Coordinates of C-alpha atoms in Angstrom, one line a residue:
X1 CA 10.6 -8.0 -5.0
X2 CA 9.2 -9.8 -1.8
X3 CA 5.4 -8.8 -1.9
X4 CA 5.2 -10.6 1.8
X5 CA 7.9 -8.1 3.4
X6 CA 6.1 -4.9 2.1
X7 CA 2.9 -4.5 4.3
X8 CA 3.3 -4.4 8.1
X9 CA 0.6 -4.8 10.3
X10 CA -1.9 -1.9 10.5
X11 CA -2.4 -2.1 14.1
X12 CA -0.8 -4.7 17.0
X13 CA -3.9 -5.4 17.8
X14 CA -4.6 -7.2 14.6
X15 CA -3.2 -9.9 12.7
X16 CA -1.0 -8.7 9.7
X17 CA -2.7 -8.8 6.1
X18 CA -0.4 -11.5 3.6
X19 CA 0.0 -8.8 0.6
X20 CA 1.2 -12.3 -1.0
X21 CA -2.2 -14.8 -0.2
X22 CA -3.2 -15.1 -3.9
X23 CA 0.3 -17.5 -4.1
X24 CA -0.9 -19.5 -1.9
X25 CA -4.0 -20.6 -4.4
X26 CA -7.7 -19.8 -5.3
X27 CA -9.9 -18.9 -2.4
X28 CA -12.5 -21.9 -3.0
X29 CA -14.7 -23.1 -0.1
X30 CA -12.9 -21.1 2.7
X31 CA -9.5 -22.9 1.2
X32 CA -6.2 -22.2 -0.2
X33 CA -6.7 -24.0 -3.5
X34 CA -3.8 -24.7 -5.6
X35 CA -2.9 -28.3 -7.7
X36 CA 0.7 -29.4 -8.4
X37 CA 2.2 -28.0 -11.3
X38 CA -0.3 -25.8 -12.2
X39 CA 0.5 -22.6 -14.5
X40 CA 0.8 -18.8 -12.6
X41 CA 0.2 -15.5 -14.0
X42 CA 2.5 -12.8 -12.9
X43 CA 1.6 -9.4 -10.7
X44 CA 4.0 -6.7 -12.1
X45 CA 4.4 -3.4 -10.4
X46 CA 3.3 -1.0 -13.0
X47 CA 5.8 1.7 -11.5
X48 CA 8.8 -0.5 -11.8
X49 CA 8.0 -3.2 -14.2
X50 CA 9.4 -5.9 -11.8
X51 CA 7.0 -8.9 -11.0
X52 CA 5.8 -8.4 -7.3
X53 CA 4.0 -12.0 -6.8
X54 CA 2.3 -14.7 -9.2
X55 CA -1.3 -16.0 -8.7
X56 CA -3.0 -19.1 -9.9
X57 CA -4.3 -19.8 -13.4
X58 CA -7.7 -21.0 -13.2
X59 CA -9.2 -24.1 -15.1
X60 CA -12.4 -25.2 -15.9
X61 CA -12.9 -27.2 -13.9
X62 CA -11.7 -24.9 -10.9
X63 CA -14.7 -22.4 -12.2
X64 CA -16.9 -25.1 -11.7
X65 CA -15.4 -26.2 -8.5
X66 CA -15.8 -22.2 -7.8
X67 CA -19.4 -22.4 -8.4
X68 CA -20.2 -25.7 -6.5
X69 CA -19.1 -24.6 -3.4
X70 CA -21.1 -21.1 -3.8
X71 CA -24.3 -23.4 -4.4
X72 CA -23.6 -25.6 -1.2
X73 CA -23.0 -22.3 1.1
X74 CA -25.9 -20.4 -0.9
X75 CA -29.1 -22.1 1.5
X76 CA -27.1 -21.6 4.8
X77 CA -26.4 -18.1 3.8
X78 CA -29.8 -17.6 2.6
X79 CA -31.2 -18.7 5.6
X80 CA -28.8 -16.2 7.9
X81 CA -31.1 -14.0 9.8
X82 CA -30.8 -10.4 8.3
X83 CA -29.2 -8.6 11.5
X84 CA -26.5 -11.1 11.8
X85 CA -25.3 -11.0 8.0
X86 CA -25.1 -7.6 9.2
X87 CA -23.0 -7.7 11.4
X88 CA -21.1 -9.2 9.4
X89 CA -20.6 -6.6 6.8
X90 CA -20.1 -4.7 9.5
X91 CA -17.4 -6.1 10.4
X92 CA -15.7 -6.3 7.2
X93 CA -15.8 -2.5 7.1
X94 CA -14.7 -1.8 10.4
X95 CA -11.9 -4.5 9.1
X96 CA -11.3 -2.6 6.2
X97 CA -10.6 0.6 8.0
X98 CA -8.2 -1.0 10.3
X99 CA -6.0 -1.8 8.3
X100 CA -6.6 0.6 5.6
X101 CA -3.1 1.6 5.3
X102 CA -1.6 -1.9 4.0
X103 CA -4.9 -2.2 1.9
X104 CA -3.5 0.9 0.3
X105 CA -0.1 0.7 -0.1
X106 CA -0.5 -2.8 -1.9
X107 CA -3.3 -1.4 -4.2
X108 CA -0.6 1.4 -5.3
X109 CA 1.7 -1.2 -5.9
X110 CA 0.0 -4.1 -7.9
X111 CA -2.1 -1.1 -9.6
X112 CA 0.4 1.9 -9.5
X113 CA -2.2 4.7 -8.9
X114 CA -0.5 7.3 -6.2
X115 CA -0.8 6.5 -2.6
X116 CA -3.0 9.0 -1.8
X117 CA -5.4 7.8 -4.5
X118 CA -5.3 4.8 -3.0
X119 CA -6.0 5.4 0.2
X120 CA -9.3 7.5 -0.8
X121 CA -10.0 3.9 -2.7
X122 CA -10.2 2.2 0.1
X123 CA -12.3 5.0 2.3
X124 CA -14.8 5.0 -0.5
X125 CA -14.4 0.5 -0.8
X126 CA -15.1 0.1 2.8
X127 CA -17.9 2.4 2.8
X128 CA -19.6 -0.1 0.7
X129 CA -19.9 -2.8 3.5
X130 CA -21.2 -0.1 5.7
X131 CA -24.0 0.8 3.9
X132 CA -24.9 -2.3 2.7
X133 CA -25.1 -3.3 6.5
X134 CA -27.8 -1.0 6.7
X135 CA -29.5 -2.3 3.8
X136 CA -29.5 -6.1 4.9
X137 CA -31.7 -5.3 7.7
X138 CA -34.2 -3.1 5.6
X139 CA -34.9 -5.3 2.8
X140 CA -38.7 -5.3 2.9
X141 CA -42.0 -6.3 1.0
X142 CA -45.1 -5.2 0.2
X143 CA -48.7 -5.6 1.7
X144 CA -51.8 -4.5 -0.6
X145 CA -55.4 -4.9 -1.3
X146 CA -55.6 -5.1 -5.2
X147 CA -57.5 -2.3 -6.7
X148 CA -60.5 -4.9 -7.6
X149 CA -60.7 -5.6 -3.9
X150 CA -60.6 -9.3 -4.8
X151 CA -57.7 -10.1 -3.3
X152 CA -54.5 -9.2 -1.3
X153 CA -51.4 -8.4 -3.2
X154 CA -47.8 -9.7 -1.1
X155 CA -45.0 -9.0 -2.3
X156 CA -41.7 -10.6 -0.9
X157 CA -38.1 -10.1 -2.1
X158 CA -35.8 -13.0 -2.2
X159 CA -31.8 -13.6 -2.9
X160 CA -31.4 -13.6 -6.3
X161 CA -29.3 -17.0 -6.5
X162 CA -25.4 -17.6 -7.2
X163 CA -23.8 -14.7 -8.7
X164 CA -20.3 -14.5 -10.5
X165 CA -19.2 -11.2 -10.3
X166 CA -16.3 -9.6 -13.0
X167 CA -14.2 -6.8 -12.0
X168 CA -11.3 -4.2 -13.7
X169 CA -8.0 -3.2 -12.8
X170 CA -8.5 0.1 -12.0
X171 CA -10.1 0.1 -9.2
X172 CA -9.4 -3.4 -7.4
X173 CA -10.6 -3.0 -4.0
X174 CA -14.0 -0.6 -4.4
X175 CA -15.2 -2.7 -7.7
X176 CA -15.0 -5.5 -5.7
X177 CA -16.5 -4.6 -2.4
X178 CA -19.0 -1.9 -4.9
X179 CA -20.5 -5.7 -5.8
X180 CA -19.8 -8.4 -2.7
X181 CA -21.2 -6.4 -0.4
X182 CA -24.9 -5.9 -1.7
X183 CA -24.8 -9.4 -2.9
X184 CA -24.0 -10.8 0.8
X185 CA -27.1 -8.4 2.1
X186 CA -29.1 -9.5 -0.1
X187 CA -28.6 -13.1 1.1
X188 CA -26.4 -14.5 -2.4
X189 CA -23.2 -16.3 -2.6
X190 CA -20.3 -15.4 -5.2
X191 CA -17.4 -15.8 -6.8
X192 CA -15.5 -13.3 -7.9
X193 CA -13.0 -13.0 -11.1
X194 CA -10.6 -9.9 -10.7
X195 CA -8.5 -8.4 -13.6
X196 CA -5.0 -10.4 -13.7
X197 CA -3.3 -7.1 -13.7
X198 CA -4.4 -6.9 -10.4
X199 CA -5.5 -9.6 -8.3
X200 CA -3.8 -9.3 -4.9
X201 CA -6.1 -7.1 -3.1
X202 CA -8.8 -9.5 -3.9
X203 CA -7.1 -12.2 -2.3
X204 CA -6.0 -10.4 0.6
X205 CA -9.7 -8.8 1.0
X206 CA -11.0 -12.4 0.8
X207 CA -8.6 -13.2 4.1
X208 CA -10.3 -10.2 6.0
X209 CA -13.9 -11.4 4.9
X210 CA -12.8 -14.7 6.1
X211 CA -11.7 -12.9 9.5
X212 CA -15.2 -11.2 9.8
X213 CA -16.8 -14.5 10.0
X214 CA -18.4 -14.5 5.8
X215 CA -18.4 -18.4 6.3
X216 CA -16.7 -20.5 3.5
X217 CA -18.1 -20.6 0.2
X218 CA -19.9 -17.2 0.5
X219 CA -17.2 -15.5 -0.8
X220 CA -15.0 -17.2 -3.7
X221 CA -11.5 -16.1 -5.5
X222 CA -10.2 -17.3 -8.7
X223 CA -8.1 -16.0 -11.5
X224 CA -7.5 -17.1 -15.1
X225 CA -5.7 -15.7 -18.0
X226 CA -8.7 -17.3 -20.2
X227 CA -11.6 -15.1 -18.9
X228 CA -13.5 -16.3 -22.0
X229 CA -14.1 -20.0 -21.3
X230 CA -13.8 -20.0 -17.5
X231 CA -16.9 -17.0 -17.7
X232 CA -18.4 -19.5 -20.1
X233 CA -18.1 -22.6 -17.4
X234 CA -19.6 -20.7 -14.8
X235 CA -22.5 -19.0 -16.6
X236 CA -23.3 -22.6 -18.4
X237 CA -24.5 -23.7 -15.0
X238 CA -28.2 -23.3 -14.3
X239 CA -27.6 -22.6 -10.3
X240 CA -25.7 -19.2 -11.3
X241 CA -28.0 -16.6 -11.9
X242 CA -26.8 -13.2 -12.0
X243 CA -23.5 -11.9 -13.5
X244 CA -22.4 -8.4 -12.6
X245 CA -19.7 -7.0 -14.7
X246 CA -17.6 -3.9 -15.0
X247 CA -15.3 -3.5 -17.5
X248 CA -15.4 -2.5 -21.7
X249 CA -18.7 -1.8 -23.9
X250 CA -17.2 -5.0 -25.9
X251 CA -16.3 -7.3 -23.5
X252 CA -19.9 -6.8 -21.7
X253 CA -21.6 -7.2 -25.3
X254 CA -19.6 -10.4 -25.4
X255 CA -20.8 -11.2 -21.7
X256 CA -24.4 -10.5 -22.3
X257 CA -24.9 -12.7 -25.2
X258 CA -23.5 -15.3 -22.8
X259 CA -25.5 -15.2 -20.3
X260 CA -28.6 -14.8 -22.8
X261 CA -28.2 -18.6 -23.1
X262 CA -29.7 -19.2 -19.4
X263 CA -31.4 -16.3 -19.5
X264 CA -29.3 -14.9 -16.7
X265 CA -30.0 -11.6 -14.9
X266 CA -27.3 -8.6 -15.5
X267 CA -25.8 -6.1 -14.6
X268 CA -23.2 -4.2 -16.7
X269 CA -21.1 -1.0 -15.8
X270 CA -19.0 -0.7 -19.1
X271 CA -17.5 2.1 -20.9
X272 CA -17.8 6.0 -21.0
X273 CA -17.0 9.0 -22.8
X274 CA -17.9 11.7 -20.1
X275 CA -18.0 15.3 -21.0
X276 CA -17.2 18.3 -18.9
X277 CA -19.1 21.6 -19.5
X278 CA -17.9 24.8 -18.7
X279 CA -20.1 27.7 -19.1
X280 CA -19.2 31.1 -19.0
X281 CA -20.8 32.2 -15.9
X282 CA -18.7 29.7 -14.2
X283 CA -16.2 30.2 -11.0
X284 CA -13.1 29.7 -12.6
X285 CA -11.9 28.0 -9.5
X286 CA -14.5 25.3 -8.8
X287 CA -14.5 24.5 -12.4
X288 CA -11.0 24.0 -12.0
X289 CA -10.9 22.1 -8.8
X290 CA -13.9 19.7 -10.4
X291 CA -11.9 19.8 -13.8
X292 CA -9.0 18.0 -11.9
X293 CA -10.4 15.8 -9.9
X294 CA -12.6 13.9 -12.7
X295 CA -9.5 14.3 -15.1
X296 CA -6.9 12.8 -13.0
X297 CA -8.8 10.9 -10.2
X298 CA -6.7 7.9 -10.8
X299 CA -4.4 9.3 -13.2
X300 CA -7.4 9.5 -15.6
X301 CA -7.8 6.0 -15.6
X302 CA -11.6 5.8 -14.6
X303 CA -14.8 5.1 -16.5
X304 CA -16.0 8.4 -15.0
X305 CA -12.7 10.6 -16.0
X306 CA -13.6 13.6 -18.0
X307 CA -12.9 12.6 -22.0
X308 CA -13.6 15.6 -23.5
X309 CA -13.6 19.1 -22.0
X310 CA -16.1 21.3 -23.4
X311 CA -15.4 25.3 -22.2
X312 CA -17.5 28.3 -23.6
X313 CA -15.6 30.4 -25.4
X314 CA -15.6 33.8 -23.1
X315 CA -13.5 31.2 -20.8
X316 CA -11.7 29.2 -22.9
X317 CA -8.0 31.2 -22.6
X318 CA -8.5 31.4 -19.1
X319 CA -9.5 28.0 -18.3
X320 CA -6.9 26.6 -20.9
X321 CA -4.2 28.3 -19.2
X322 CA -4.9 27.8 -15.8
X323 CA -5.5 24.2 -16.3
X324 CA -2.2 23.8 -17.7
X325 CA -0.6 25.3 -15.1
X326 CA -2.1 23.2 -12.7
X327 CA -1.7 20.0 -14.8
X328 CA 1.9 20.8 -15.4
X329 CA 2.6 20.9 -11.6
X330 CA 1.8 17.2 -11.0
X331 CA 4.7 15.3 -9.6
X332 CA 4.9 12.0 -11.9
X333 CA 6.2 9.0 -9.7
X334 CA 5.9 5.7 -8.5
X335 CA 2.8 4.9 -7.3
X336 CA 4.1 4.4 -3.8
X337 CA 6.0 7.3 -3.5
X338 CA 3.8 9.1 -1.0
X339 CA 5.0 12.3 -2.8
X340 CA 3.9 11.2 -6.1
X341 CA 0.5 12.6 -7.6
X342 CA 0.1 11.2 -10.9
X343 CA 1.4 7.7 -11.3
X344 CA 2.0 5.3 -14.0
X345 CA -0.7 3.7 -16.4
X346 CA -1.4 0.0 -15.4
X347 CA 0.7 -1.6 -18.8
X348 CA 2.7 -0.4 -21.8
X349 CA 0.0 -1.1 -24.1
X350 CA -2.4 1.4 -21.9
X351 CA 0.3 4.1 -22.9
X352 CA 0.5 3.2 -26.1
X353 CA -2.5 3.7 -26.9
X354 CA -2.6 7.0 -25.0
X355 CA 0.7 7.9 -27.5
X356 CA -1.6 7.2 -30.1
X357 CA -5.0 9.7 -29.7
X358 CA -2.3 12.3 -28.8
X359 CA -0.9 11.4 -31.9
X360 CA -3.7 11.9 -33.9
X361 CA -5.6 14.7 -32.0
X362 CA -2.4 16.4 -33.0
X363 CA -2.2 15.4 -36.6
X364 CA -5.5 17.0 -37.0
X365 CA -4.4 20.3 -35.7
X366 CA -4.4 20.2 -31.6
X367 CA -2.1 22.1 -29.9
X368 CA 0.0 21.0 -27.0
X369 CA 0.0 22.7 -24.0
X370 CA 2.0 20.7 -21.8
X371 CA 3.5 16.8 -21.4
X372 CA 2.9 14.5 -24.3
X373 CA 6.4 13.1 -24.2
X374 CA 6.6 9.3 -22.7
X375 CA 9.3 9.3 -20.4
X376 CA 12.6 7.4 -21.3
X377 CA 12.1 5.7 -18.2
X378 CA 11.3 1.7 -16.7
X379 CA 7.8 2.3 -15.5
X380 CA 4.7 2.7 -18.0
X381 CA 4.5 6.4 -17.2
X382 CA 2.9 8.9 -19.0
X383 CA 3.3 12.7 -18.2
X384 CA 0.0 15.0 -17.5
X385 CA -1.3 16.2 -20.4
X386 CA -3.4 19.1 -21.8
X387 CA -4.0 19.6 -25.7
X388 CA -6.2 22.8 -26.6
X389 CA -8.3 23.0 -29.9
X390 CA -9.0 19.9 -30.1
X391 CA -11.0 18.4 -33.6
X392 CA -14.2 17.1 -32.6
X393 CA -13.5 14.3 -35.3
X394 CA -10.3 13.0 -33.4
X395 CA -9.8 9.9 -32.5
X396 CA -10.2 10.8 -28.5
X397 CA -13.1 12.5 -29.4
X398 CA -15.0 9.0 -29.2
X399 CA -12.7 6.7 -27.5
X400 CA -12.1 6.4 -23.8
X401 CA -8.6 8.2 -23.4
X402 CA -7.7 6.3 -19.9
X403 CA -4.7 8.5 -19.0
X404 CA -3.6 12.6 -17.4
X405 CA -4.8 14.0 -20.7
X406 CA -7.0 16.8 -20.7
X407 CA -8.7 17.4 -24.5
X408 CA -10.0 20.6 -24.5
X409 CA -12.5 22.4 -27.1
X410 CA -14.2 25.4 -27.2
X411 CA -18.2 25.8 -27.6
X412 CA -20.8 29.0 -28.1
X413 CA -23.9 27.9 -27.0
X414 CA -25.9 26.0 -24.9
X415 CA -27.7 23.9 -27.4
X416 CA -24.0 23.7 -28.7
X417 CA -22.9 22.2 -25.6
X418 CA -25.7 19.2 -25.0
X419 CA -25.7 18.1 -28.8
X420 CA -21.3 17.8 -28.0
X421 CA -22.3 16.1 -24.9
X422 CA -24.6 13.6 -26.2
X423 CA -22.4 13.2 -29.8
X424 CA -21.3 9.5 -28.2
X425 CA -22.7 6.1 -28.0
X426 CA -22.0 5.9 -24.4
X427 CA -23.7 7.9 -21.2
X428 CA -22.1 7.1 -18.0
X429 CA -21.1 10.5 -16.5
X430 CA -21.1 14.1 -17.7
X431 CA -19.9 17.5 -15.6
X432 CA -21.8 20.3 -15.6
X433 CA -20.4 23.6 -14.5
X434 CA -22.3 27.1 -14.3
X435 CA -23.4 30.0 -11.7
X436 CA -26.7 29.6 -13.3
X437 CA -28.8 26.5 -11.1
X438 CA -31.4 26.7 -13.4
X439 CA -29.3 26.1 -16.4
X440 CA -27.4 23.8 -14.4
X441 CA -30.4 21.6 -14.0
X442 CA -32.0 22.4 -17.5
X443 CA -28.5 20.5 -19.2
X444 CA -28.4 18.1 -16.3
X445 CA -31.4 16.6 -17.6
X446 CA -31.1 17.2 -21.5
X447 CA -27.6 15.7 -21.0
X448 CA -28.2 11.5 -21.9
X449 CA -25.8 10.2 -18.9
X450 CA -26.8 7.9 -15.9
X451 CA -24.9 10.6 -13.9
X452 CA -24.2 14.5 -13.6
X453 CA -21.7 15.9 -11.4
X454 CA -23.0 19.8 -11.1
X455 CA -20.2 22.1 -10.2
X456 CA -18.2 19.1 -8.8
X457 CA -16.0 16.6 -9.9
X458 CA -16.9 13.4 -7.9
X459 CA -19.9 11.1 -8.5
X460 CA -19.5 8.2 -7.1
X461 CA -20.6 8.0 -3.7
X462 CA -21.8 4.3 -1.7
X463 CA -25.6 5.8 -1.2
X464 CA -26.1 6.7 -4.8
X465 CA -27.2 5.0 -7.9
X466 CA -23.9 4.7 -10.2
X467 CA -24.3 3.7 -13.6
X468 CA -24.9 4.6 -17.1
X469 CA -26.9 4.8 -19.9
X470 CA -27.0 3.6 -23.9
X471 CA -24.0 1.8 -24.4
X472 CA -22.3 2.2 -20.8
X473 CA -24.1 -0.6 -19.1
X474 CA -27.3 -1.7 -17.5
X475 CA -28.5 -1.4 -13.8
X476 CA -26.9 0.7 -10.8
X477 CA -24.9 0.1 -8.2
X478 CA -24.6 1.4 -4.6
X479 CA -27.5 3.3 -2.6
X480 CA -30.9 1.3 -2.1
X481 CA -31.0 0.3 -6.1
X482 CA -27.7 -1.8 -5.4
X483 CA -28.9 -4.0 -3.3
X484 CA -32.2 -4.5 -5.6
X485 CA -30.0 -6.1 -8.3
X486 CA -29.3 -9.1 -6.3
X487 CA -33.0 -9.5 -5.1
X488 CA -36.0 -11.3 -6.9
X489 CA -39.9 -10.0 -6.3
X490 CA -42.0 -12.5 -6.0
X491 CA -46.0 -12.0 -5.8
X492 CA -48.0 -13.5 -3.8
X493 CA -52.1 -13.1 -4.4
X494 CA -53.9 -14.2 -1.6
X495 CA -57.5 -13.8 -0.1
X496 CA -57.4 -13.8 3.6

């Protein structure tokens, strides 16, 4: 399949995106970087399992490469006056939302999520430039006379330093932009490692940062099927320090202990287990509507997607059948297919192990409700999904499912329904869904989660704090704390 001949432009008034740039090398410097007989890992369309384009295979020494031209953009950028990196992000979002309609189509084809998935992707990806606009030209300090009176207390923030940034498949555009654009506020330079599985957008974005003026070396590409050891060479050198991550709970233990030998700062969205509450006192139909959207936002393959649906048992019928209905009416397709609403899981080994929790959650005495049969098909599809009755001791009881299955299990009381909530090691995102405000709030907070989505089923929004607790990570992203993370206080005592 020719990539290049899939995107037109999004307007005439603007040059056409290359859906193909990551062929043309790493993004190093502001340059197309790409040595002679070097090795290329292939894009394959999840929908079709045909390869759509290949991308470089990273080195060593191209990591370190990667990292020497972030330090010799990082005082120039430093030194950028506020209002004019600004502009720049700016720019990138008005960019963005230009030509948000080949952004989208090649996101659903490298990552296979439907087109209309997609396109919210890039909406909410964009959005992060925006805000972060706002927030370059409102990074302030402090000024304070200390308690004792002795002395005045100034604080000042500064750019934290180089910072290698790691991002997942699943979301390719908004990971990405969720971490270069606070970074670029806050004055940092980066280089960014996407997931193999799909690299493309973040080539292609790196053309349109490039086109909003981000000069070269600000922003820097590279991809590697040895994440390990190219991590390693860039976190071994003294100039990087920061590393924001999102991906597994043990790939970021792995990353952590890494950067523990510099003593580098991070920042680590990793796995979740969400639950989703359903009270009694519910309406049926939000707690449907909410129910869907953090189930199959994505196809269910999200850190935030509901894992395991807790309903109270006056509802449980009602919301069990309904839910099936609803989850039953999804159109499985090709990502692309504008007509499609649930589309394939990003490889075969993501449905196998999907096959597998059904497997067991139905060993132990699930029932079926509706799909659970992988399609005889080319594509790594797997049909929507609802088992009922599910044994809290299954096996997708405490892993991340990451596919259109909806685990459903019934619950009596409210104390019931927080100790099932907070049975995991992780705490990223719980759903809360009840008439009752009160309650609402009362299991909000006894909940252990970085994030509660009452009576809805959307978190994530550019202005907020998103991230999670115990084992789902360290530090928040997006709203004023994002751009925090990239920032040093220093303190300055002084007697004037």
């Amino acid at each position: 399949m020719n990539v290049a001949a899939l995107s037109p432009a999004a307007s005439s008034a603007l040059p056409a995106l290359d859906p193909a740039a990551g062929a043309r090398g790493l993004y190093i410097g502001g340059q197309w970087v790409r040595p002679a007989g070097r090795p290329s890992i292939p894009v394959v369309d999840p929908s079709t399992e045909a390869v759509l384009s290949e991308v470089p295979d990273a080195t060593l020494d191209d990591a370190r490469a990667a990292i020497e031209a972030a330090a010799s953009a990082a005082a120039g950028w430093r030194a950028t006056p506020p209002r004019q990196r600004s502009e720049i992000l700016r720019r990138c979002f008005e960019l963005m939302t230009a030509r948000a309609d080949d952004l989208a189509r090649l996101i659903s084809l490298e990552n296979g999520k439907a087109l209309r998935d997609a396109r919210g992707e890039v909406a909410y990806a964009a959005e992060f430039f925006r805000w972060n606009a706002e927030e370059a030209v409102r990074i302030s300090g402090d000024f304070a006379l200390s308690p004792a009176g002795g002395n005045h207390i100034i604080v000042d923030y500064e750019p934290i330093g180089i910072c290698v940034l790691i991002t997942p498949w699943n979301f390719p555009a908004a990971m990405a932009t969720r971490k270069i654009a606070p970074a670029l506020a806050a004055g940092c330079t980066v280089v960014l490692k996407p997931a193999s599985e799909t690299p493309l957008t973040a080539y292609v974005l790196a053309t349109l940062y490039e086109e909003a003026g981000v000069p070269p070396g600000v922003v820097n590409v590279l991809t590697t099927s040895a994440p390990g050891p190219v991590t390693a060479a860039m976190l071994a050198d003294p100039r990087v320090r920061k590393l924001s991550f999102t991906g597994s709970t043990p790939v970021g233990r792995t990353l952590l202990a890494e950067a523990a030998k510099n003593v580098i700062s991070c920042s680590m969205e990793l796995g979740g287990n969400a639950p989703l509450i359903v009270f009694d006192d519910a309406d049926v139909e939000v707690a449907l509507e909410g129910a869907m959207l953090a189930k199959m936002r994505n196809a269910g393959e999200a850190c935030t997607a509901a894992n395991r649906i807790y309903v109270q048992s006056g509802l449980y019928e009602r919301f069990a059948q309904e839910l099936t209905c609803r989850m039953a009416a999804l159109k499985l397709g090709p990502g692309p297919d504008a007509q499609t609403e649930c589309g394939p899981m990003i490889t075969a080994k993501a449905v196998d192990k999907i096959e597998r929790l059904v497997g067991d959650a139905l060993a132990r005495g699930a029932r079926l409700r509706c799909g659970g049969t992988r399609p005889a098909s080319p594509g790594f599809f797997y049909p929507p999904t609802v088992l009922t009755d599910v044994p809290l001791d299954s096996a997708m009881g405490c892993e991340e499912i990451f596919g259109p299955v909806a685990a459903l299990s019934r619950f009596e009381s409210e104390d019931e329904a927080v100790a099932l909530a907070n049975a995991t090691e992780y705490g990223l995102a719980a759903y809360v869904f009840t008439r009752d405000l009160t309650r609402g709030l009362r299991v909000s907070r006894r909940i252990e989660t970085g994030m509660v989505g009452l009576n809805r089923g959307l978190v994530s929004d550019p202005a907020a704090p998103f991230g999670g607790t115990k084992q789902s990570g360290l530090g928040r992203e997006g709203g004023t704390h994002g751009v925090l993370e990239f920032l040093e206080a220093k303190y300055i005592a002084t007697t004037l």
